PDB file of C-alpha atoms in Angstrom:
ATOM      1  CA  MET A   1     -11.669  17.180  17.639  1.00  0.00           C
ATOM      2  CA  HIS A   2     -12.167  13.633  16.416  1.00  0.00           C
ATOM      3  CA  SER A   3     -15.488  11.894  16.763  1.00  0.00           C
ATOM      4  CA  THR A   4     -15.939   8.309  17.818  1.00  0.00           C
ATOM      5  CA  PRO A   5     -15.000   5.861  15.013  1.00  0.00           C
ATOM      6  CA  HIS A   6     -17.921   4.199  13.217  1.00  0.00           C
ATOM      7  CA  PHE A   7     -18.241   0.443  13.825  1.00  0.00           C
ATOM      8  CA  PRO A   8     -21.137  -0.846  11.661  1.00  0.00           C
ATOM      9  CA  LEU A   9     -22.863  -3.713  13.475  1.00  0.00           C
ATOM     10  CA  ARG A  10     -23.025  -5.847  10.351  1.00  0.00           C
ATOM     11  CA  GLY A  11     -19.276  -5.479   9.872  1.00  0.00           C
ATOM     12  CA  LEU A  12     -18.642  -6.225  13.540  1.00  0.00           C
ATOM     13  CA  PHE A  13     -20.718  -9.427  13.439  1.00  0.00           C
ATOM     14  CA  ARG A  14     -18.939 -10.463  10.251  1.00  0.00           C
ATOM     15  CA  ARG A  15     -15.541 -10.022  11.868  1.00  0.00           C
ATOM     16  CA  LEU A  16     -16.591 -11.936  14.980  1.00  0.00           C
ATOM     17  CA  LEU A  17     -18.423 -14.808  13.326  1.00  0.00           C
ATOM     18  CA  GLY A  18     -16.803 -15.050   9.905  1.00  0.00           C
ATOM     19  CA  PRO A  19     -13.630 -16.913  10.964  1.00  0.00           C
ATOM     20  CA  PHE A  20     -15.686 -19.496  12.878  1.00  0.00           C
ATOM     21  CA  ALA A  21     -17.977 -20.054   9.932  1.00  0.00           C
ATOM     22  CA  GLY A  22     -14.968 -20.534   7.669  1.00  0.00           C
ATOM     23  CA  LEU A  23     -16.571 -18.345   5.033  1.00  0.00           C
ATOM     24  CA  GLU A  24     -15.803 -14.963   3.549  1.00  0.00           C
ATOM     25  CA  PRO A  25     -18.671 -12.711   2.474  1.00  0.00           C
ATOM     26  CA  GLU A  26     -19.513 -12.493  -1.190  1.00  0.00           C
ATOM     27  CA  ALA A  27     -17.574  -9.840  -3.062  1.00  0.00           C
ATOM     28  CA  VAL A  28     -19.191  -6.464  -3.508  1.00  0.00           C
ATOM     29  CA  GLN A  29     -20.288  -6.086  -7.117  1.00  0.00           C
ATOM     30  CA  LEU A  30     -19.397  -2.662  -8.500  1.00  0.00           C
ATOM     31  CA  ASP A  31     -21.962  -1.723 -11.110  1.00  0.00           C
ATOM     32  CA  ASN A  32     -20.751  -0.370 -14.437  1.00  0.00           C
ATOM     33  CA  ASP A  33     -21.198   3.262 -13.437  1.00  0.00           C
ATOM     34  CA  GLU A  34     -19.218   2.762 -10.212  1.00  0.00           C
ATOM     35  CA  TRP A  35     -16.476   0.930 -12.073  1.00  0.00           C
ATOM     36  CA  GLU A  36     -16.192   3.556 -14.802  1.00  0.00           C
ATOM     37  CA  THR A  37     -16.049   6.312 -12.183  1.00  0.00           C
ATOM     38  CA  LEU A  38     -13.354   4.436 -10.278  1.00  0.00           C
ATOM     39  CA  ARG A  39     -11.362   3.992 -13.489  1.00  0.00           C
ATOM     40  CA  ARG A  40     -11.452   7.743 -14.059  1.00  0.00           C
ATOM     41  CA  ARG A  41     -10.355   8.478 -10.500  1.00  0.00           C
ATOM     42  CA  VAL A  42      -7.446   6.010 -10.364  1.00  0.00           C
ATOM     43  CA  PRO A  43      -4.988   6.694 -13.217  1.00  0.00           C
ATOM     44  CA  PHE A  44      -3.062   3.413 -13.127  1.00  0.00           C
ATOM     45  CA  VAL A  45      -6.148   1.407 -14.110  1.00  0.00           C
ATOM     46  CA  ALA A  46      -5.874   2.729 -17.676  1.00  0.00           C
ATOM     47  CA  ARG A  47      -2.387   1.189 -17.944  1.00  0.00           C
ATOM     48  CA  LEU A  48      -3.575  -2.334 -17.142  1.00  0.00           C
ATOM     49  CA  THR A  49      -4.462  -4.970 -19.716  1.00  0.00           C
ATOM     50  CA  PRO A  50      -8.149  -5.942 -20.006  1.00  0.00           C
ATOM     51  CA  GLU A  51      -7.409  -9.148 -18.078  1.00  0.00           C
ATOM     52  CA  GLU A  52      -5.639  -7.208 -15.326  1.00  0.00           C
ATOM     53  CA  ARG A  53      -8.495  -4.710 -15.091  1.00  0.00           C
ATOM     54  CA  SER A  54     -10.941  -7.570 -14.704  1.00  0.00           C
ATOM     55  CA  ARG A  55      -8.871  -9.077 -11.871  1.00  0.00           C
ATOM     56  CA  LEU A  56      -8.529  -5.669 -10.224  1.00  0.00           C
ATOM     57  CA  ARG A  57     -12.298  -5.139 -10.323  1.00  0.00           C
ATOM     58  CA  GLU A  58     -12.818  -8.510  -8.677  1.00  0.00           C
ATOM     59  CA  LEU A  59     -10.197  -7.848  -5.994  1.00  0.00           C
ATOM     60  CA  VAL A  60     -11.683  -4.434  -5.220  1.00  0.00           C
ATOM     61  CA  GLY A  61     -15.035  -6.110  -4.617  1.00  0.00           C
ATOM     62  CA  GLN A  62     -13.431  -8.720  -2.360  1.00  0.00           C
ATOM     63  CA  ILE A  63     -11.579  -6.105  -0.327  1.00  0.00           C
ATOM     64  CA  LEU A  64     -14.734  -4.034   0.132  1.00  0.00           C
ATOM     65  CA  ALA A  65     -16.592  -7.129   1.339  1.00  0.00           C
ATOM     66  CA  GLN A  66     -13.926  -8.653   3.558  1.00  0.00           C
ATOM     67  CA  LYS A  67     -12.273  -5.614   5.138  1.00  0.00           C
ATOM     68  CA  GLU A  68     -13.854  -3.056   7.440  1.00  0.00           C
ATOM     69  CA  PHE A  69     -13.453   0.646   6.647  1.00  0.00           C
ATOM     70  CA  ILE A  70     -13.726   2.892   9.706  1.00  0.00           C
ATOM     71  CA  GLY A  71     -13.784   6.671   9.538  1.00  0.00           C
ATOM     72  CA  ILE A  72     -12.401   9.087  12.085  1.00  0.00           C
ATOM     73  CA  ALA A  73     -14.518  12.276  12.184  1.00  0.00           C
ATOM     74  CA  ALA A  74     -16.766  11.019   9.365  1.00  0.00           C
ATOM     75  CA  GLU A  75     -17.725   7.697   7.837  1.00  0.00           C
ATOM     76  CA  PRO A  76     -15.839   7.098   4.559  1.00  0.00           C
ATOM     77  CA  GLU A  77     -17.837   7.591   1.393  1.00  0.00           C
ATOM     78  CA  PRO A  78     -18.236   4.431  -0.707  1.00  0.00           C
ATOM     79  CA  TRP A  79     -16.223   5.982  -3.542  1.00  0.00           C
ATOM     80  CA  GLN A  80     -13.337   6.725  -1.145  1.00  0.00           C
ATOM     81  CA  CYS A  81     -13.313   3.085  -0.013  1.00  0.00           C
ATOM     82  CA  GLN A  82     -13.292   2.007  -3.654  1.00  0.00           C
ATOM     83  CA  VAL A  83     -10.277   4.205  -4.439  1.00  0.00           C
ATOM     84  CA  ILE A  84      -8.337   2.845  -1.455  1.00  0.00           C
ATOM     85  CA  ALA A  85      -9.313  -0.720  -2.344  1.00  0.00           C
ATOM     86  CA  ALA A  86      -8.035  -0.223  -5.911  1.00  0.00           C
ATOM     87  CA  TYR A  87      -4.606   0.898  -4.720  1.00  0.00           C
ATOM     88  CA  ALA A  88      -4.547  -1.887  -2.117  1.00  0.00           C
ATOM     89  CA  ALA A  89      -5.381  -4.447  -4.815  1.00  0.00           C
ATOM     90  CA  LEU A  90      -2.539  -3.415  -7.125  1.00  0.00           C
ATOM     91  CA  PRO A  91       0.307  -5.182  -5.245  1.00  0.00           C
ATOM     92  CA  VAL A  92      -1.685  -8.430  -5.012  1.00  0.00           C
ATOM     93  CA  LEU A  93      -3.071  -8.312  -8.542  1.00  0.00           C
ATOM     94  CA  GLU A  94      -1.380 -11.635  -9.333  1.00  0.00           C
ATOM     95  CA  LEU A  95      -1.240 -12.974  -5.761  1.00  0.00           C
ATOM     96  CA  GLY A  96      -4.850 -12.789  -4.602  1.00  0.00           C
ATOM     97  CA  LEU A  97      -5.938 -11.681  -1.134  1.00  0.00           C
ATOM     98  CA  GLU A  98      -4.351 -14.505   0.869  1.00  0.00           C
ATOM     99  CA  PRO A  99      -1.265 -12.388   1.733  1.00  0.00           C
ATOM    100  CA  TYR A 100      -3.675  -9.862   3.313  1.00  0.00           C
ATOM    101  CA  ARG A 101      -5.291 -12.473   5.559  1.00  0.00           C
ATOM    102  CA  ASP A 102      -4.145 -10.795   8.813  1.00  0.00           C
ATOM    103  CA  TRP A 103      -5.336  -7.372   7.715  1.00  0.00           C
ATOM    104  CA  ARG A 104      -8.978  -6.815   8.609  1.00  0.00           C
ATOM    105  CA  THR A 105      -9.473  -3.097   9.247  1.00  0.00           C
ATOM    106  CA  LEU A 106      -8.762   0.198   7.479  1.00  0.00           C
ATOM    107  CA  ILE A 107      -8.949   3.350   9.600  1.00  0.00           C
ATOM    108  CA  LEU A 108      -9.275   6.556   7.634  1.00  0.00           C
ATOM    109  CA  TYR A 109      -8.438   9.999   9.002  1.00  0.00           C
ATOM    110  CA  PRO A 110      -9.497  13.067   7.026  1.00  0.00           C
ATOM    111  CA  ASP A 111      -5.974  14.489   7.112  1.00  0.00           C
ATOM    112  CA  THR A 112      -2.442  13.799   8.351  1.00  0.00           C
ATOM    113  CA  PHE A 113      -2.600  12.337  11.876  1.00  0.00           C
ATOM    114  CA  VAL A 114      -0.078  12.718  14.693  1.00  0.00           C
ATOM    115  CA  PRO A 115       0.358   9.554  16.782  1.00  0.00           C
ATOM    116  CA  GLU A 116       2.762   9.220  19.703  1.00  0.00           C
ATOM    117  CA  HIS A 117       5.913   7.245  18.927  1.00  0.00           C
ATOM    118  CA  GLU A 118       8.765   5.873  20.989  1.00  0.00           C
ATOM    119  CA  TRP A 119      12.229   5.208  19.561  1.00  0.00           C
ATOM    120  CA  VAL A 120      15.791   4.506  20.685  1.00  0.00           C
ATOM    121  CA  ASP A 121      18.700   6.495  19.272  1.00  0.00           C
ATOM    122  CA  GLU A 122      22.209   5.217  18.530  1.00  0.00           C
ATOM    123  CA  ALA A 123      23.282   6.042  22.090  1.00  0.00           C
ATOM    124  CA  GLY A 124      20.512   3.850  23.512  1.00  0.00           C
ATOM    125  CA  ILE A 125      18.439   6.783  24.750  1.00  0.00           C
ATOM    126  CA  VAL A 126      14.672   6.320  24.541  1.00  0.00           C
ATOM    127  CA  HIS A 127      12.739   9.209  22.992  1.00  0.00           C
ATOM    128  CA  GLN A 128       9.030   9.906  22.795  1.00  0.00           C
ATOM    129  CA  GLY A 129       7.257  12.304  20.510  1.00  0.00           C
ATOM    130  CA  ALA A 130       4.395  12.979  18.140  1.00  0.00           C
ATOM    131  CA  ILE A 131       5.272  12.481  14.487  1.00  0.00           C
ATOM    132  CA  PRO A 132       2.875  13.482  11.674  1.00  0.00           C
ATOM    133  CA  GLN A 133       1.961  10.492   9.531  1.00  0.00           C
ATOM    134  CA  SER A 134       0.171   9.953   6.237  1.00  0.00           C
ATOM    135  CA  GLY A 135      -0.148   6.230   6.918  1.00  0.00           C
ATOM    136  CA  GLU A 136       0.686   3.427   9.324  1.00  0.00           C
ATOM    137  CA  ALA A 137       0.392  -0.343   9.256  1.00  0.00           C
ATOM    138  CA  TRP A 138       0.370  -2.364  12.467  1.00  0.00           C
ATOM    139  CA  GLU A 139       1.501  -5.978  12.573  1.00  0.00           C
ATOM    140  CA  ARG A 140      -1.659  -8.126  12.532  1.00  0.00           C
ATOM    141  CA  GLY A 141      -3.595  -4.910  13.058  1.00  0.00           C
ATOM    142  CA  PRO A 142      -5.243  -2.112  11.131  1.00  0.00           C
ATOM    143  CA  VAL A 143      -3.895  -0.046   8.290  1.00  0.00           C
ATOM    144  CA  ILE A 144      -4.307   3.672   9.020  1.00  0.00           C
ATOM    145  CA  LEU A 145      -4.416   6.279   6.270  1.00  0.00           C
ATOM    146  CA  SER A 146      -4.984   9.990   5.791  1.00  0.00           C
ATOM    147  CA  TRP A 147      -7.507  10.653   3.025  1.00  0.00           C
ATOM    148  CA  ASN A 148      -5.884  13.938   1.994  1.00  0.00           C
ATOM    149  CA  ASP A 149      -2.598  12.094   1.520  1.00  0.00           C
ATOM    150  CA  VAL A 150      -4.268   9.262  -0.404  1.00  0.00           C
ATOM    151  CA  GLU A 151      -5.960  11.806  -2.645  1.00  0.00           C
ATOM    152  CA  ARG A 152      -2.657  13.586  -3.229  1.00  0.00           C
ATOM    153  CA  ASP A 153      -0.679  10.386  -3.857  1.00  0.00           C
ATOM    154  CA  GLY A 154      -2.295   6.958  -3.788  1.00  0.00           C
ATOM    155  CA  ALA A 155       1.175   5.409  -3.583  1.00  0.00           C
ATOM    156  CA  VAL A 156       0.841   5.816   0.203  1.00  0.00           C
ATOM    157  CA  VAL A 157      -1.688   2.957   0.114  1.00  0.00           C
ATOM    158  CA  VAL A 158       0.772   0.727  -1.741  1.00  0.00           C
ATOM    159  CA  HIS A 159       3.459   1.715   0.785  1.00  0.00           C
ATOM    160  CA  GLU A 160       1.373   0.638   3.777  1.00  0.00           C
ATOM    161  CA  MET A 161       0.103  -2.517   2.103  1.00  0.00           C
ATOM    162  CA  THR A 162       3.727  -3.468   1.441  1.00  0.00           C
ATOM    163  CA  HIS A 163       4.230  -3.420   5.218  1.00  0.00           C
ATOM    164  CA  VAL A 164       1.250  -5.787   5.511  1.00  0.00           C
ATOM    165  CA  LEU A 165       2.892  -8.158   3.024  1.00  0.00           C
ATOM    166  CA  ASP A 166       6.239  -7.757   4.796  1.00  0.00           C
ATOM    167  CA  ALA A 167       4.633  -8.787   8.104  1.00  0.00           C
ATOM    168  CA  GLY A 168       3.726 -12.180   6.649  1.00  0.00           C
ATOM    169  CA  ASN A 169       6.898 -13.681   8.132  1.00  0.00           C
ATOM    170  CA  GLY A 170       5.883 -12.463  11.579  1.00  0.00           C
ATOM    171  CA  GLU A 171       7.961  -9.295  11.564  1.00  0.00           C
ATOM    172  CA  VAL A 172       8.126  -6.152   9.455  1.00  0.00           C
ATOM    173  CA  ASN A 173      11.793  -6.179   8.472  1.00  0.00           C
ATOM    174  CA  GLY A 174      12.039  -5.911   4.691  1.00  0.00           C
ATOM    175  CA  PHE A 175      11.838  -9.679   4.161  1.00  0.00           C
ATOM    176  CA  PRO A 176       8.320 -10.829   3.204  1.00  0.00           C
ATOM    177  CA  PRO A 177       7.406 -14.468   2.579  1.00  0.00           C
ATOM    178  CA  LEU A 178       8.901 -15.084  -0.846  1.00  0.00           C
ATOM    179  CA  ARG A 179       7.208 -16.985  -3.626  1.00  0.00           C
ATOM    180  CA  ARG A 180       8.217 -20.466  -4.673  1.00  0.00           C
ATOM    181  CA  GLY A 181      11.430 -20.364  -6.669  1.00  0.00           C
ATOM    182  CA  GLN A 182      12.700 -17.122  -5.160  1.00  0.00           C
ATOM    183  CA  SER A 183      16.038 -17.307  -3.379  1.00  0.00           C
ATOM    184  CA  ALA A 184      15.967 -15.994   0.187  1.00  0.00           C
ATOM    185  CA  GLY A 185      19.747 -15.690   0.110  1.00  0.00           C
ATOM    186  CA  ALA A 186      19.784 -13.633  -3.076  1.00  0.00           C
ATOM    187  CA  TRP A 187      16.964 -11.392  -1.810  1.00  0.00           C
ATOM    188  CA  THR A 188      18.758 -10.742   1.477  1.00  0.00           C
ATOM    189  CA  GLU A 189      22.121 -10.128  -0.161  1.00  0.00           C
ATOM    190  CA  ASP A 190      20.825  -7.783  -2.866  1.00  0.00           C
ATOM    191  CA  PHE A 191      18.467  -5.812  -0.642  1.00  0.00           C
ATOM    192  CA  SER A 192      21.064  -5.470   2.116  1.00  0.00           C
ATOM    193  CA  ARG A 193      23.683  -4.229  -0.325  1.00  0.00           C
ATOM    194  CA  ALA A 194      21.282  -1.791  -1.984  1.00  0.00           C
ATOM    195  CA  PHE A 195      20.003  -0.502   1.353  1.00  0.00           C
ATOM    196  CA  GLU A 196      23.500   0.076   2.730  1.00  0.00           C
ATOM    197  CA  ALA A 197      24.570   1.882  -0.436  1.00  0.00           C
ATOM    198  CA  PHE A 198      21.452   4.035  -0.349  1.00  0.00           C
ATOM    199  CA  VAL A 199      21.955   4.938   3.322  1.00  0.00           C
ATOM    200  CA  GLU A 200      25.551   5.922   2.545  1.00  0.00           C
ATOM    201  CA  ALA A 201      24.414   8.087  -0.376  1.00  0.00           C
ATOM    202  CA  VAL A 202      21.816   9.855   1.768  1.00  0.00           C
ATOM    203  CA  GLU A 203      24.123  10.396   4.730  1.00  0.00           C
ATOM    204  CA  SER A 204      26.996  11.653   2.610  1.00  0.00           C
ATOM    205  CA  GLY A 205      24.890  14.487   1.260  1.00  0.00           C
ATOM    206  CA  GLU A 206      26.918  14.397  -1.938  1.00  0.00           C
ATOM    207  CA  ILE A 207      23.908  13.586  -4.092  1.00  0.00           C
ATOM    208  CA  ASP A 208      21.082  16.084  -4.441  1.00  0.00           C
ATOM    209  CA  GLU A 209      17.838  14.689  -3.044  1.00  0.00           C
ATOM    210  CA  ALA A 210      16.141  15.040  -6.439  1.00  0.00           C
ATOM    211  CA  GLU A 211      18.853  12.839  -7.982  1.00  0.00           C
ATOM    212  CA  LEU A 212      18.434   9.981  -5.497  1.00  0.00           C
ATOM    213  CA  PRO A 213      16.713   6.913  -6.980  1.00  0.00           C
ATOM    214  CA  LEU A 214      14.286   6.755  -4.011  1.00  0.00           C
ATOM    215  CA  ASP A 215      12.812   9.117  -1.465  1.00  0.00           C
ATOM    216  CA  PRO A 216      15.343   9.603   1.392  1.00  0.00           C
ATOM    217  CA  TYR A 217      12.815   8.074   3.802  1.00  0.00           C
ATOM    218  CA  ALA A 218      13.875   4.712   2.368  1.00  0.00           C
ATOM    219  CA  ALA A 219      17.133   5.077   4.316  1.00  0.00           C
ATOM    220  CA  THR A 220      15.434   4.960   7.730  1.00  0.00           C
ATOM    221  CA  ALA A 221      15.105   1.150   7.945  1.00  0.00           C
ATOM    222  CA  PRO A 222      15.150  -1.968   5.728  1.00  0.00           C
ATOM    223  CA  GLU A 223      11.359  -2.250   5.900  1.00  0.00           C
ATOM    224  CA  GLU A 224      10.962   1.347   4.731  1.00  0.00           C
ATOM    225  CA  PHE A 225      13.461   0.725   1.950  1.00  0.00           C
ATOM    226  CA  LEU A 226      11.265  -2.129   0.717  1.00  0.00           C
ATOM    227  CA  ALA A 227       8.052  -0.090   0.981  1.00  0.00           C
ATOM    228  CA  VAL A 228       9.487   2.952  -0.812  1.00  0.00           C
ATOM    229  CA  ALA A 229      11.099   0.756  -3.472  1.00  0.00           C
ATOM    230  CA  THR A 230       7.708  -0.879  -4.030  1.00  0.00           C
ATOM    231  CA  GLU A 231       6.109   2.542  -4.539  1.00  0.00           C
ATOM    232  CA  SER A 232       8.761   3.261  -7.162  1.00  0.00           C
ATOM    233  CA  PHE A 233       8.306  -0.182  -8.700  1.00  0.00           C
ATOM    234  CA  PHE A 234       4.632   0.471  -9.443  1.00  0.00           C
ATOM    235  CA  PHE A 235       4.677   4.181 -10.231  1.00  0.00           C
ATOM    236  CA  GLU A 236       8.236   5.026 -11.373  1.00  0.00           C
ATOM    237  CA  PRO A 237       9.279   1.666 -12.817  1.00  0.00           C
ATOM    238  CA  ALA A 238      11.760   2.981 -15.380  1.00  0.00           C
ATOM    239  CA  ARG A 239      13.667   4.922 -12.725  1.00  0.00           C
ATOM    240  CA  LEU A 240      13.919   1.973 -10.332  1.00  0.00           C
ATOM    241  CA  ARG A 241      14.781  -0.463 -13.121  1.00  0.00           C
ATOM    242  CA  GLU A 242      17.657   1.732 -14.268  1.00  0.00           C
ATOM    243  CA  ALA A 243      19.000   2.686 -10.828  1.00  0.00           C
ATOM    244  CA  MET A 244      18.509  -0.628  -8.994  1.00  0.00           C
ATOM    245  CA  PRO A 245      18.048  -3.404 -11.565  1.00  0.00           C
ATOM    246  CA  GLU A 246      18.537  -6.228  -9.041  1.00  0.00           C
ATOM    247  CA  ILE A 247      15.871  -4.806  -6.753  1.00  0.00           C
ATOM    248  CA  TYR A 248      13.515  -4.298  -9.676  1.00  0.00           C
ATOM    249  CA  GLU A 249      13.919  -7.911 -10.803  1.00  0.00           C
ATOM    250  CA  HIS A 250      13.340  -9.255  -7.283  1.00  0.00           C
ATOM    251  CA  LEU A 251      10.094  -7.287  -7.138  1.00  0.00           C
ATOM    252  CA  VAL A 252       9.084  -8.527 -10.599  1.00  0.00           C
ATOM    253  CA  ALA A 253       9.492 -12.097  -9.340  1.00  0.00           C
ATOM    254  CA  TYR A 254       7.696 -11.365  -6.059  1.00  0.00           C
ATOM    255  CA  PHE A 255       4.683  -9.467  -7.432  1.00  0.00           C
ATOM    256  CA  ASP A 256       4.632 -11.334 -10.784  1.00  0.00           C
ATOM    257  CA  GLN A 257       4.187  -7.996 -12.547  1.00  0.00           C
ATOM    258  CA  GLU A 258       6.308  -5.912 -14.924  1.00  0.00           C
ATOM    259  CA  PRO A 259       5.187  -2.308 -14.438  1.00  0.00           C
ATOM    260  CA  HIS A 260       7.792  -0.942 -16.873  1.00  0.00           C
ATOM    261  CA  ARG A 261       5.642  -2.388 -19.661  1.00  0.00           C
ATOM    262  CA  ARG A 262       2.831  -0.056 -18.531  1.00  0.00           C
ATOM    263  CA  GLY A 263       4.949   3.066 -18.845  1.00  0.00           C
ATOM    264  CA  ASP A 264       8.020   4.846 -17.509  1.00  0.00           C
ATOM    265  CA  LEU A 265       6.037   7.007 -15.081  1.00  0.00           C
ATOM    266  CA  ILE A 266       2.517   6.219 -13.877  1.00  0.00           C
ATOM    267  CA  ALA A 267       0.372   8.853 -12.182  1.00  0.00           C
ATOM    268  CA  SER A 268      -0.769   8.060  -8.638  1.00  0.00           C
ATOM    269  CA  SER A 269      -2.929  11.031  -7.649  1.00  0.00           C
ATOM    270  CA  THR A 270      -6.676  10.571  -7.288  1.00  0.00           C
ATOM    271  CA  GLN A 271      -8.455  12.383 -10.092  1.00  0.00           C
ATOM    272  CA  PRO A 272     -11.658  14.254  -9.202  1.00  0.00           C
ATOM    273  CA  THR A 273     -14.791  13.569 -11.171  1.00  0.00           C
ATOM    274  CA  PRO A 274     -17.299  16.333 -12.037  1.00  0.00           C
ATOM    275  CA  GLU A 275     -19.613  15.590  -9.115  1.00  0.00           C
ATOM    276  CA  HIS A 276     -16.712  15.926  -6.649  1.00  0.00           C
ATOM    277  CA  THR A 277     -14.683  18.681  -8.274  1.00  0.00           C
ATOM    278  CA  PRO A 278     -14.216  21.614  -5.829  1.00  0.00           C
TER     279      PRO A 278
END
């Protein structure tokens, strides 16, 4: 049974009054012990350059100050919020928090949650059902995550934050607001071609799932293709770069990062520290 979500009054007042004041709260300052503990928990931090680590630390503090973290069943521990903020900061390491302007709230479940969904099949029949989820992102709404899934694979945070970026054009459809100099036509053509080829490969069943360049979930919709490809971009860069070079290069231009220089495969599971080791 879930308890009532926690809505800290200070956070509520900030959300209500902040936009009218035109000011964002000062970034949370992680002390050295907190930062070193976070670095040990989040493996990708070790792969960043000193300059990138400094920017990440700053972005984590901004996210913790500007976004509200709400727990279902229990209030999130500060260190859990810091871990989530680190993964959320990775995609915008070179972009800053402006692309996250419509995201204000993070809702954290202790484990996989089962929301009701409605969908229409190819025959036009409407279905309803409960589908287990490790994460969800609502347009201009909250991001919802399962802590157990984040702890197992922090890439789920990157996946959902990609949906937030994608929604910047007003719709989650696999076409986020591109950066200056990027060709909308080339993005659409290359992503559409890659998505269609991937769907065909999945549906044919001729390729073993382990041999596919992305998780099969990427075949469910263009927006999921983008989110799964972004997970691969940050944590399996060599694989994506080899299998889908055009997609990799589009993401390099969009995120202004080259993850393949950090390593072929980058761990994304949250590492326990002695005080939290079972």
